[in-house]
PDB file of C-alpha atoms in Angstrom:
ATOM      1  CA  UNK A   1     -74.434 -94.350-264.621  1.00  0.00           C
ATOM      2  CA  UNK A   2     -74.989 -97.299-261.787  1.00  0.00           C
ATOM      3  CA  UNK A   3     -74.662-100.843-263.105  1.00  0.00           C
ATOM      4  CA  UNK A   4     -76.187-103.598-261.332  1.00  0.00           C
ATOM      5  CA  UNK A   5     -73.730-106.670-260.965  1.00  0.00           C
ATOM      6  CA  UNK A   6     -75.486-108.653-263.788  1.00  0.00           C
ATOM      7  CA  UNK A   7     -74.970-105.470-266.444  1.00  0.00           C
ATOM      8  CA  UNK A   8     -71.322-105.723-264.963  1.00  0.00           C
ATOM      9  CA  UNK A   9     -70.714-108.888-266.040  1.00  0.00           C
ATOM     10  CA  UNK A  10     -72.081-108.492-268.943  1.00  0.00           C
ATOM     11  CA  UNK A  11     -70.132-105.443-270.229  1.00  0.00           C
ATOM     12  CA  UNK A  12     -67.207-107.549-268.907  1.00  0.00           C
ATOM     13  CA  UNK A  13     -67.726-110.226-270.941  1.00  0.00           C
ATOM     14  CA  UNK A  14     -68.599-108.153-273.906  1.00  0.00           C
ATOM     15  CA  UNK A  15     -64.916-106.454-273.114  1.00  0.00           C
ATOM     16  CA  UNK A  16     -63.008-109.746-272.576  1.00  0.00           C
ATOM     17  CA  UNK A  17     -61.423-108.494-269.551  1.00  0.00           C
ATOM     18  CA  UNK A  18     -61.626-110.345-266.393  1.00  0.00           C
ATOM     19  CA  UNK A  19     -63.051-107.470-263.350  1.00  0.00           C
ATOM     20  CA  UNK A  20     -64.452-108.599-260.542  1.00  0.00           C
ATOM     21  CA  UNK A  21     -67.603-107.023-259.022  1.00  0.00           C
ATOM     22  CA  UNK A  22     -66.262-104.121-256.136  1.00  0.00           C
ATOM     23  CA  UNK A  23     -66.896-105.824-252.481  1.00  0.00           C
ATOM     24  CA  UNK A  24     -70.195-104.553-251.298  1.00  0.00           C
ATOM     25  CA  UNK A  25     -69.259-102.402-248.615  1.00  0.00           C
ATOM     26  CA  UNK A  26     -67.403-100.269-251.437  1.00  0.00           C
ATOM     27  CA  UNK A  27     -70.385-100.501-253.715  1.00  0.00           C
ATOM     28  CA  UNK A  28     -72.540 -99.207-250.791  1.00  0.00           C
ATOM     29  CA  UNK A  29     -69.505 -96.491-250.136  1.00  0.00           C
ATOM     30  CA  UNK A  30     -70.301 -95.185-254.040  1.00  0.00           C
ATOM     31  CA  UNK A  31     -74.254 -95.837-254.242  1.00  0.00           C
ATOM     32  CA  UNK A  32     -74.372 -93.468-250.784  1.00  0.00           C
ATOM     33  CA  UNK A  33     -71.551 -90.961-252.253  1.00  0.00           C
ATOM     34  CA  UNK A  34     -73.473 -91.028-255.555  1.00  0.00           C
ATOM     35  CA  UNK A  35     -77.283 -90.230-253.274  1.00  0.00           C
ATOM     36  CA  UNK A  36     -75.285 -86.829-250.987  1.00  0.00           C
ATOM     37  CA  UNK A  37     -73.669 -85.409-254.335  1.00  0.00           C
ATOM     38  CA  UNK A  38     -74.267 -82.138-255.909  1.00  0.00           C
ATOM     39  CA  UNK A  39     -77.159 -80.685-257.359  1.00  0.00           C
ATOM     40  CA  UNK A  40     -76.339 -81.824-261.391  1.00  0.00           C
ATOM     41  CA  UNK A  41     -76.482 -85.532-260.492  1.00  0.00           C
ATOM     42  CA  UNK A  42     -79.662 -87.426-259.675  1.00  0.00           C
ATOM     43  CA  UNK A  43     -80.211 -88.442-256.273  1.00  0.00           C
ATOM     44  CA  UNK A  44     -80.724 -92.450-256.186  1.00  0.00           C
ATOM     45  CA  UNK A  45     -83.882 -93.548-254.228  1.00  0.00           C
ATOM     46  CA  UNK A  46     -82.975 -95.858-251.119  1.00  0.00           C
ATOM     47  CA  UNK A  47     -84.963 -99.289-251.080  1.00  0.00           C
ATOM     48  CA  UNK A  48     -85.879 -98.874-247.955  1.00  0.00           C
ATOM     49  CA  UNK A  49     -87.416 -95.247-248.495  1.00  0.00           C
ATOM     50  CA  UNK A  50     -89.930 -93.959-246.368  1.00  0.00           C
ATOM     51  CA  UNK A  51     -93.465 -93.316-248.239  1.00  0.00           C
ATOM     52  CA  UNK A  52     -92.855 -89.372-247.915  1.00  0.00           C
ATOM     53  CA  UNK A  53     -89.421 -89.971-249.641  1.00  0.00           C
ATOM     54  CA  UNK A  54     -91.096 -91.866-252.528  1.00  0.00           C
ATOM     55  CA  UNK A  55     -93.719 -88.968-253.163  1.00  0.00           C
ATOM     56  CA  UNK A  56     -91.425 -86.636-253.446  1.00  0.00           C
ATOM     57  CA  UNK A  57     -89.218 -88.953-255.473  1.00  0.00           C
ATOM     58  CA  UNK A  58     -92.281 -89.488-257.950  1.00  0.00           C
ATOM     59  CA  UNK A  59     -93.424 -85.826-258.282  1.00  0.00           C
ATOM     60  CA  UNK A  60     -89.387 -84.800-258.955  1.00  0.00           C
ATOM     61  CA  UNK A  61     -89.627 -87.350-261.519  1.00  0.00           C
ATOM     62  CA  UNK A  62     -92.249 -86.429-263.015  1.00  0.00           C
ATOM     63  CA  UNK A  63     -91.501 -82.917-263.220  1.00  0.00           C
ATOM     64  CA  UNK A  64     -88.560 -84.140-265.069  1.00  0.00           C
ATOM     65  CA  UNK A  65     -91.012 -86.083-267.878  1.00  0.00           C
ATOM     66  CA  UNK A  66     -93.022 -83.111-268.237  1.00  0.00           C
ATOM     67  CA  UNK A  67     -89.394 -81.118-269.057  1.00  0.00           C
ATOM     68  CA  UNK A  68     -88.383 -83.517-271.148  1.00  0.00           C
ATOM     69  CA  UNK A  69     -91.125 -84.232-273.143  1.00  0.00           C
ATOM     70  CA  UNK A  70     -92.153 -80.414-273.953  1.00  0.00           C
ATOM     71  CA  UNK A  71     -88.463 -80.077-274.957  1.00  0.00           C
ATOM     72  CA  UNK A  72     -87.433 -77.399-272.028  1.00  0.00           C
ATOM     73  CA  UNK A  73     -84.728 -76.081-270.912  1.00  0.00           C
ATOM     74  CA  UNK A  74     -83.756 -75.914-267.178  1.00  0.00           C
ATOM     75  CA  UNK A  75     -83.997 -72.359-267.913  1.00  0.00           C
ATOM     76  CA  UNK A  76     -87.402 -72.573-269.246  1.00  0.00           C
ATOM     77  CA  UNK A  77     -88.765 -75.040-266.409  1.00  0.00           C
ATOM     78  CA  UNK A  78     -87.310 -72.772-263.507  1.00  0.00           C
ATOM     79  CA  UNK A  79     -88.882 -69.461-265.271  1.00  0.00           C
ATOM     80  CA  UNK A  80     -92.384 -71.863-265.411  1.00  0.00           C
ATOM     81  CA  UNK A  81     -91.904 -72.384-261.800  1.00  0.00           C
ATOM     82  CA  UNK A  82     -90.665 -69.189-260.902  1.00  0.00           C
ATOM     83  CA  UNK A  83     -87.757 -70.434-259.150  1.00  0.00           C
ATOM     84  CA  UNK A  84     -84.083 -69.886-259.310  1.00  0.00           C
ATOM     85  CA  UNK A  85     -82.012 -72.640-261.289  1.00  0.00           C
ATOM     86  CA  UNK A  86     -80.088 -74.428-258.470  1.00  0.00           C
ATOM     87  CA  UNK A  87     -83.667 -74.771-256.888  1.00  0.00           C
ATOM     88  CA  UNK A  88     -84.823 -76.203-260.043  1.00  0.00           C
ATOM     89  CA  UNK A  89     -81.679 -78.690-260.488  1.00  0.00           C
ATOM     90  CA  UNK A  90     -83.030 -79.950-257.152  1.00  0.00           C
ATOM     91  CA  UNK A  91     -86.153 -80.905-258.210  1.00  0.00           C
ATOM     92  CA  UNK A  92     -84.852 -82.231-262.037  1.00  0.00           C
ATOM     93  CA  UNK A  93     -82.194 -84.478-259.860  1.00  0.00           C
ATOM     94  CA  UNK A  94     -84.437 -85.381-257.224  1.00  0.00           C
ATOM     95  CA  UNK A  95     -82.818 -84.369-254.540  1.00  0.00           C
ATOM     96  CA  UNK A  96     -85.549 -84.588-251.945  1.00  0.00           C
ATOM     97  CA  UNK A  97     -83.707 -84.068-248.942  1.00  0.00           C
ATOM     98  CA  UNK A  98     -83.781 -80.452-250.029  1.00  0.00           C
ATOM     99  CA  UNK A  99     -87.427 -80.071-251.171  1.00  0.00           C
ATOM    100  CA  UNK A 100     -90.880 -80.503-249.300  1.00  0.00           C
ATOM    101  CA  UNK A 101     -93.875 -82.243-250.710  1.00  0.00           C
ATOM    102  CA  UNK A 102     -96.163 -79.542-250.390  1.00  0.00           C
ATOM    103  CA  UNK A 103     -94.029 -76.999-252.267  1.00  0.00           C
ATOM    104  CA  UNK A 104     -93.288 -80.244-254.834  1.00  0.00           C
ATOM    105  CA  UNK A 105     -97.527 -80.263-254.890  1.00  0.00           C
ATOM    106  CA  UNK A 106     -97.647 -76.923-256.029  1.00  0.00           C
ATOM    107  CA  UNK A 107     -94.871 -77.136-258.355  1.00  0.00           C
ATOM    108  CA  UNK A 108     -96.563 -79.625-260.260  1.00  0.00           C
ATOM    109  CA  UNK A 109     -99.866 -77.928-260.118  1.00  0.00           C
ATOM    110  CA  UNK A 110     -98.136 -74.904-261.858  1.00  0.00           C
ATOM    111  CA  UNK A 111     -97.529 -77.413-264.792  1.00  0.00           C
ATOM    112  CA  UNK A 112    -101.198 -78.273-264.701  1.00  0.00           C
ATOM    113  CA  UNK A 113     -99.643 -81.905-264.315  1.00  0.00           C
ATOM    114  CA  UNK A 114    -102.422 -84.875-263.554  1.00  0.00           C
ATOM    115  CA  UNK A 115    -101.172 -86.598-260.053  1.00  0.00           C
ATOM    116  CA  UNK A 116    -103.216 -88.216-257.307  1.00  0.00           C
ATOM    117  CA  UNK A 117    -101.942 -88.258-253.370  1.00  0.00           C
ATOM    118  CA  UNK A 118    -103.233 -91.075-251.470  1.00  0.00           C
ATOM    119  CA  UNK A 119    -103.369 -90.564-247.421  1.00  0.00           C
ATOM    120  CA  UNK A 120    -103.749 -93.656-245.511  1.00  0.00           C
ATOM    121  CA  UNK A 121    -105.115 -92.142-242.534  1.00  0.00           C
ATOM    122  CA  UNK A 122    -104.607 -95.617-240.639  1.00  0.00           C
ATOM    123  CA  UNK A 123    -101.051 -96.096-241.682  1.00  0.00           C
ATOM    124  CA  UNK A 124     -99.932 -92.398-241.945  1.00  0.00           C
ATOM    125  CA  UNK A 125     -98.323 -93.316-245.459  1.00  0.00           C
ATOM    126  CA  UNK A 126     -98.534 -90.976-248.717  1.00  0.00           C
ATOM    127  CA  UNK A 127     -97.756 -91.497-252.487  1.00  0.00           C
ATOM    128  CA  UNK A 128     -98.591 -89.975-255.267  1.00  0.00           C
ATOM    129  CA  UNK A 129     -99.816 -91.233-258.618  1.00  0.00           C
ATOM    130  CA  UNK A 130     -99.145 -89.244-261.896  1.00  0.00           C
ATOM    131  CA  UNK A 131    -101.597 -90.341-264.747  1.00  0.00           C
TER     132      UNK A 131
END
């Protein structure tokens, strides 16, 4: 878990000890070790991420509701998607560097889950919509 500085000083306080905040070249060290890891930890979104990044981000994500809110297991979700598990880990911790939207697309049309992809033809940018 990633705490902002002001949930760091809080749990500080809350602790009585007196920690500083890490410098913010070594927070960015962590926040971009924390974004390459391994499959079984979720890959943090970049605030500067392109609009293809943040589709896939959003259909990973909410691949993940649907699993966790029909009570699957990874097992279960990779059988629904027919894929193996380390390809399903990918998509449950969003780790679209390793993924492509269209396959993400049809993932989430296997699920028969409600999603809208806007093109703006002018601008070249793309984003999905779950509803």
């Amino acid at each position: 878990m990633f705490l902002n500085k002001n949930s760091y000083m809080k749990l500080t306080q809350k602790t009585n000890q007196n920690f500083s905040f890490p410098p913010q070249k070594e927070f960015e060290r962590v926040v971009k070790r924390a974004r390459t890891s391994h499959r079984n930890s979720n890959f943090l979104l970049p605030s500067d991420a392109n609009e293809l990044d943040k589709a896939k981000y959003k259909l990973c994500k909410d691949i993940l509701h649907y699993k966790q809110q029909n009570k699957l297991s990874t097992e279960n979700i990779s059988q629904r998607l027919e894929l193996s598990i380390p390809k399903t880990e990918y998509i449950l911790y969003s780790h679209i560097n390793k993924l492509h939207l269209d396959e993400l697309i049809n993932y989430a049309n296997k699920l028969c889950l409600s999603f809208e992809l806007k093109i703006n033809a002018n601008y070249g940018q793309t984003s999905p919509e779950a509803h």
